Amino acid sequence: MIRRAVAYCRVSSDHEDQLNSLENQKQMWEEYINKHEGLEFCGLYVDEGISGTSTKKREAFNRMVNDASTGKFDLILTKEVSRFARNTVDTLQFTRKLKEYGVDVYFKIDNINTGDNDGELRLSLMATLAQEESRKISERVKSGHKQAMKNGIVFGANRIFGYDLIDKQLFINKTEADIVRKIFNWYLLEDESLHGIVRRLAAIGITKGKLGGKINHSSIRRILENEKYAGDLKQQKYYTVNYLTHKKKKNKGDKGYIINIDNHPAVIDRDIWNKVQMKLNDNMRKYKEQGIGYSKALFSGKIICGSCGGKYRKRTMKNKDGTYRVIYKCNVNYSKGKKGCENGSYIREDVLINIFIDLLTRISEVKDKKIFIKNMMIALEEGLVNNSIKRLENIEKQITKIQDKKDKLLDLYMDGILGKEGYIKKNTELQEAESRFNAELQIAENRKYHLSSKKQRLDNLYNMVCKELDYSELQSNDDIKELVNIFIDKIVIKENIINFYLVDGNYEIDIKEYPKRVNTGDYPSRRFLE
């Protein structure tokens, strides 16, 4: 019987020698299939420059699995387990899925065929070894990168405007550096705004950065804040959380930065750079005090459009007297017009504050509401103790038992009481069980956090309601922001109806019940929705 065979090849680097190895792999499989009778060559699936620790971004691999599901071939040939996947879960998951499609996998160097009776048993051992090797490689690479950073080797700065990255070192690009100096001088000496700098650059024909991205006020700010222009090098601003997923996380101090002072030639005098940082910080503080610019909106992320489900976004509008007012508008409508969302109205922040404070005042005046909130707190407390906490304790006990069993199993194997195949089979079962319980543990911890967070917010709500505060006297944006975070889950606005989803329930506000025009002191004739 003729079996239709394909080959899967992967290299995890874009180095020339690795890509040469890929060409050798292609040739090897073509010769292998031609030499074996009963095999019909049906093509190659190749992933270049992709890591093997996860299958998520391996396009050829995923295409191959999809083709297998449609019956395009019967056998996959690959060099070794570590070329197929360095993640044990992925290896077993995909070989089992392929088996359901009637497709076997043959690993040439490991001499493992998933079609054999003991194929999966031997594969699970090799996959575990490959995953452990991947972890060791990851640790070695990170250690090497860290030492290189300490020695002033530059990583990931190939797009910094004003410099050229040559052999992992920064060298001044004279043409670009002159523009960087203009940006710093415009900002510091001529008091130009970030948007103004963008316009001035556009006037001299500069609208794109080093890699072709559009220059905007955010990119100007990043230039002004970048320590490299003063000659310093600050690295490890991001780090890899998990060697299997390669997920990166911004370093907010949880990992130490690697800083080299006077690492390379400076484009900007250090004294000028320091003065620019002071000005940036002063302006940020000013914007926060005025409620404009870069400050966080009071209702940030809370308002949802009832028409399209998109988020409302904070905008600022300039009044005739030069002052600013803050509004919120559906971001889909703002970006795409009525084709994206028919809701073109916006709501003023000061009006939304008035409605929210009025709502809190009404809640505080209802005695039954206090009883209701207290009962919710008691129910949540019971749910935490009887469900979440006990569930967590039970799962942790199960994981501890499995780990003890794995230790005892290893002792039996090392003492020669248990054979190799028996050890591998039982250890694989225990590892799969441990993985399931770890997944359940994560779900239980998330639930506990959710319940604890809600209970804390209800505690805060109950305490504030009992104090019977006069919310109308609140002046500080920080105080109002705190109330928003404590009480509000979300706000949904559709036409004249505003739904406040608070921690204790849903409150529907019909704007028609309020005066059409509201007196806020400065602008008595402004409307609720405009």
PDB file of N, CA and C in Angstrom, residues 477-525:
ATOM      1  N   ASN A 477     -10.347  65.761  42.090  1.00  0.00           N
ATOM      2  CA  ASN A 477     -10.495  64.716  41.083  1.00  0.00           C
ATOM      3  C   ASN A 477     -10.052  63.365  41.616  1.00  0.00           C
ATOM      4  N   ASP A 478      -9.038  63.360  42.491  1.00  0.00           N
ATOM      5  CA  ASP A 478      -8.566  62.104  43.069  1.00  0.00           C
ATOM      6  C   ASP A 478      -9.654  61.450  43.912  1.00  0.00           C
ATOM      7  N   ASP A 479     -10.403  62.265  44.680  1.00  0.00           N
ATOM      8  CA  ASP A 479     -11.501  61.720  45.496  1.00  0.00           C
ATOM      9  C   ASP A 479     -12.584  61.121  44.606  1.00  0.00           C
ATOM     10  N   ILE A 480     -12.926  61.835  43.539  1.00  0.00           N
ATOM     11  CA  ILE A 480     -13.970  61.353  42.626  1.00  0.00           C
ATOM     12  C   ILE A 480     -13.499  60.090  41.908  1.00  0.00           C
ATOM     13  N   LYS A 481     -12.222  60.081  41.484  1.00  0.00           N
ATOM     14  CA  LYS A 481     -11.660  58.909  40.815  1.00  0.00           C
ATOM     15  C   LYS A 481     -11.726  57.692  41.727  1.00  0.00           C
ATOM     16  N   GLU A 482     -11.456  57.899  43.014  1.00  0.00           N
ATOM     17  CA  GLU A 482     -11.515  56.799  43.978  1.00  0.00           C
ATOM     18  C   GLU A 482     -12.937  56.244  44.084  1.00  0.00           C
ATOM     19  N   LEU A 483     -13.930  57.160  44.106  1.00  0.00           N
ATOM     20  CA  LEU A 483     -15.329  56.727  44.151  1.00  0.00           C
ATOM     21  C   LEU A 483     -15.697  55.940  42.897  1.00  0.00           C
ATOM     22  N   VAL A 484     -15.230  56.414  41.741  1.00  0.00           N
ATOM     23  CA  VAL A 484     -15.509  55.723  40.474  1.00  0.00           C
ATOM     24  C   VAL A 484     -14.945  54.310  40.510  1.00  0.00           C
ATOM     25  N   ASN A 485     -13.707  54.167  40.993  1.00  0.00           N
ATOM     26  CA  ASN A 485     -13.073  52.849  41.045  1.00  0.00           C
ATOM     27  C   ASN A 485     -13.751  51.930  42.054  1.00  0.00           C
ATOM     28  N   ILE A 486     -14.224  52.480  43.164  1.00  0.00           N
ATOM     29  CA  ILE A 486     -14.878  51.670  44.197  1.00  0.00           C
ATOM     30  C   ILE A 486     -16.239  51.179  43.733  1.00  0.00           C
ATOM     31  N   PHE A 487     -17.027  52.057  43.135  1.00  0.00           N
ATOM     32  CA  PHE A 487     -18.438  51.764  42.908  1.00  0.00           C
ATOM     33  C   PHE A 487     -18.771  51.258  41.506  1.00  0.00           C
ATOM     34  N   ILE A 488     -18.110  51.804  40.482  1.00  0.00           N
ATOM     35  CA  ILE A 488     -18.588  51.592  39.111  1.00  0.00           C
ATOM     36  C   ILE A 488     -17.884  50.423  38.429  1.00  0.00           C
ATOM     37  N   ASP A 489     -18.696  49.469  37.922  1.00  0.00           N
ATOM     38  CA  ASP A 489     -18.169  48.412  37.053  1.00  0.00           C
ATOM     39  C   ASP A 489     -18.124  48.932  35.612  1.00  0.00           C
ATOM     40  N   LYS A 490     -19.234  49.524  35.167  1.00  0.00           N
ATOM     41  CA  LYS A 490     -19.286  50.105  33.830  1.00  0.00           C
ATOM     42  C   LYS A 490     -20.470  51.056  33.736  1.00  0.00           C
ATOM     43  N   ILE A 491     -20.417  51.918  32.712  1.00  0.00           N
ATOM     44  CA  ILE A 491     -21.512  52.844  32.411  1.00  0.00           C
ATOM     45  C   ILE A 491     -21.879  52.637  30.947  1.00  0.00           C
ATOM     46  N   VAL A 492     -23.146  52.351  30.678  1.00  0.00           N
ATOM     47  CA  VAL A 492     -23.601  52.141  29.308  1.00  0.00           C
ATOM     48  C   VAL A 492     -24.520  53.297  28.917  1.00  0.00           C
ATOM     49  N   ILE A 493     -24.174  53.983  27.819  1.00  0.00           N
ATOM     50  CA  ILE A 493     -24.973  55.128  27.374  1.00  0.00           C
ATOM     51  C   ILE A 493     -25.602  54.822  26.016  1.00  0.00           C
ATOM     52  N   LYS A 494     -26.919  54.959  25.942  1.00  0.00           N
ATOM     53  CA  LYS A 494     -27.623  54.818  24.670  1.00  0.00           C
ATOM     54  C   LYS A 494     -28.762  55.816  24.625  1.00  0.00           C
ATOM     55  N   GLU A 495     -28.693  56.680  23.644  1.00  0.00           N
ATOM     56  CA  GLU A 495     -29.680  57.756  23.481  1.00  0.00           C
ATOM     57  C   GLU A 495     -29.798  58.531  24.782  1.00  0.00           C
ATOM     58  N   ASN A 496     -31.010  58.586  25.396  1.00  0.00           N
ATOM     59  CA  ASN A 496     -31.184  59.383  26.611  1.00  0.00           C
ATOM     60  C   ASN A 496     -31.025  58.572  27.894  1.00  0.00           C
ATOM     61  N   ILE A 497     -30.656  57.291  27.774  1.00  0.00           N
ATOM     62  CA  ILE A 497     -30.574  56.421  28.945  1.00  0.00           C
ATOM     63  C   ILE A 497     -29.110  56.156  29.307  1.00  0.00           C
ATOM     64  N   ILE A 498     -28.789  56.384  30.577  1.00  0.00           N
ATOM     65  CA  ILE A 498     -27.471  56.048  31.116  1.00  0.00           C
ATOM     66  C   ILE A 498     -27.658  54.958  32.165  1.00  0.00           C
ATOM     67  N   ASN A 499     -27.032  53.813  31.952  1.00  0.00           N
ATOM     68  CA  ASN A 499     -27.086  52.719  32.921  1.00  0.00           C
ATOM     69  C   ASN A 499     -25.781  52.672  33.696  1.00  0.00           C
ATOM     70  N   PHE A 500     -25.877  52.894  35.006  1.00  0.00           N
ATOM     71  CA  PHE A 500     -24.730  52.767  35.897  1.00  0.00           C
ATOM     72  C   PHE A 500     -24.733  51.358  36.482  1.00  0.00           C
ATOM     73  N   TYR A 501     -23.717  50.576  36.160  1.00  0.00           N
ATOM     74  CA  TYR A 501     -23.573  49.242  36.744  1.00  0.00           C
ATOM     75  C   TYR A 501     -22.615  49.367  37.922  1.00  0.00           C
ATOM     76  N   LEU A 502     -23.198  49.517  39.123  1.00  0.00           N
ATOM     77  CA  LEU A 502     -22.399  49.659  40.332  1.00  0.00           C
ATOM     78  C   LEU A 502     -22.140  48.289  40.953  1.00  0.00           C
ATOM     79  N   VAL A 503     -21.311  48.271  41.967  1.00  0.00           N
ATOM     80  CA  VAL A 503     -20.927  47.013  42.586  1.00  0.00           C
ATOM     81  C   VAL A 503     -22.125  46.299  43.216  1.00  0.00           C
ATOM     82  N   ASP A 504     -23.154  47.040  43.587  1.00  0.00           N
ATOM     83  CA  ASP A 504     -24.316  46.420  44.239  1.00  0.00           C
ATOM     84  C   ASP A 504     -25.504  46.257  43.302  1.00  0.00           C
ATOM     85  N   GLY A 505     -25.394  46.646  42.042  1.00  0.00           N
ATOM     86  CA  GLY A 505     -26.526  46.489  41.131  1.00  0.00           C
ATOM     87  C   GLY A 505     -26.528  47.516  40.021  1.00  0.00           C
ATOM     88  N   ASN A 506     -27.605  47.484  39.226  1.00  0.00           N
ATOM     89  CA  ASN A 506     -27.731  48.338  38.042  1.00  0.00           C
ATOM     90  C   ASN A 506     -28.712  49.469  38.310  1.00  0.00           C
ATOM     91  N   TYR A 507     -28.347  50.689  37.936  1.00  0.00           N
ATOM     92  CA  TYR A 507     -29.207  51.862  38.109  1.00  0.00           C
ATOM     93  C   TYR A 507     -29.399  52.539  36.759  1.00  0.00           C
ATOM     94  N   GLU A 508     -30.655  52.686  36.357  1.00  0.00           N
ATOM     95  CA  GLU A 508     -30.954  53.309  35.069  1.00  0.00           C
ATOM     96  C   GLU A 508     -31.352  54.763  35.269  1.00  0.00           C
ATOM     97  N   ILE A 509     -30.672  55.636  34.560  1.00  0.00           N
ATOM     98  CA  ILE A 509     -30.927  57.076  34.661  1.00  0.00           C
ATOM     99  C   ILE A 509     -31.466  57.573  33.329  1.00  0.00           C
ATOM    100  N   ASP A 510     -32.634  58.171  33.360  1.00  0.00           N
ATOM    101  CA  ASP A 510     -33.201  58.788  32.165  1.00  0.00           C
ATOM    102  C   ASP A 510     -32.883  60.269  32.225  1.00  0.00           C
ATOM    103  N   ILE A 511     -32.114  60.741  31.265  1.00  0.00           N
ATOM    104  CA  ILE A 511     -31.686  62.131  31.281  1.00  0.00           C
ATOM    105  C   ILE A 511     -32.885  63.079  31.213  1.00  0.00           C
ATOM    106  N   LYS A 512     -33.997  62.598  30.643  1.00  0.00           N
ATOM    107  CA  LYS A 512     -35.192  63.446  30.549  1.00  0.00           C
ATOM    108  C   LYS A 512     -35.732  63.807  31.924  1.00  0.00           C
ATOM    109  N   GLU A 513     -35.397  62.992  32.938  1.00  0.00           N
ATOM    110  CA  GLU A 513     -35.875  63.279  34.294  1.00  0.00           C
ATOM    111  C   GLU A 513     -35.102  64.428  34.924  1.00  0.00           C
ATOM    112  N   TYR A 514     -33.973  64.768  34.325  1.00  0.00           N
ATOM    113  CA  TYR A 514     -33.165  65.870  34.832  1.00  0.00           C
ATOM    114  C   TYR A 514     -33.497  67.133  34.047  1.00  0.00           C
ATOM    115  N   PRO A 515     -33.155  68.293  34.594  1.00  0.00           N
ATOM    116  CA  PRO A 515     -33.361  69.533  33.830  1.00  0.00           C
ATOM    117  C   PRO A 515     -32.575  69.470  32.526  1.00  0.00           C
ATOM    118  N   LYS A 516     -33.170  69.992  31.460  1.00  0.00           N
ATOM    119  CA  LYS A 516     -32.485  69.930  30.169  1.00  0.00           C
ATOM    120  C   LYS A 516     -31.156  70.666  30.222  1.00  0.00           C
ATOM    121  N   ARG A 517     -31.119  71.728  30.993  1.00  0.00           N
ATOM    122  CA  ARG A 517     -29.878  72.474  31.120  1.00  0.00           C
ATOM    123  C   ARG A 517     -29.472  72.460  32.588  1.00  0.00           C
ATOM    124  N   VAL A 518     -28.201  72.261  32.799  1.00  0.00           N
ATOM    125  CA  VAL A 518     -27.728  72.101  34.172  1.00  0.00           C
ATOM    126  C   VAL A 518     -26.776  73.240  34.505  1.00  0.00           C
ATOM    127  N   ASN A 519     -26.939  73.806  35.686  1.00  0.00           N
ATOM    128  CA  ASN A 519     -26.098  74.908  36.116  1.00  0.00           C
ATOM    129  C   ASN A 519     -24.859  74.353  36.806  1.00  0.00           C
ATOM    130  N   THR A 520     -23.696  74.466  36.140  1.00  0.00           N
ATOM    131  CA  THR A 520     -22.444  73.984  36.729  1.00  0.00           C
ATOM    132  C   THR A 520     -21.581  75.143  37.206  1.00  0.00           C
ATOM    133  N   GLY A 521     -22.138  76.340  37.197  1.00  0.00           N
ATOM    134  CA  GLY A 521     -21.384  77.498  37.674  1.00  0.00           C
ATOM    135  C   GLY A 521     -20.794  78.284  36.523  1.00  0.00           C
ATOM    136  N   ASP A 522     -19.843  77.660  35.819  1.00  0.00           N
ATOM    137  CA  ASP A 522     -19.156  78.380  34.739  1.00  0.00           C
ATOM    138  C   ASP A 522     -19.999  78.435  33.473  1.00  0.00           C
ATOM    139  N   TYR A 523     -20.708  77.333  33.159  1.00  0.00           N
ATOM    140  CA  TYR A 523     -21.441  77.257  31.909  1.00  0.00           C
ATOM    141  C   TYR A 523     -22.878  76.810  32.168  1.00  0.00           C
ATOM    142  N   PRO A 524     -23.745  77.729  32.666  1.00  0.00           N
ATOM    143  CA  PRO A 524     -25.107  77.354  33.046  1.00  0.00           C
ATOM    144  C   PRO A 524     -25.978  76.931  31.868  1.00  0.00           C
ATOM    145  N   SER A 525     -25.582  77.226  30.646  1.00  0.00           N
ATOM    146  CA  SER A 525     -26.470  76.930  29.523  1.00  0.00           C
ATOM    147  C   SER A 525     -26.063  75.675  28.749  1.00  0.00           C
TER     148      SER A 525
END
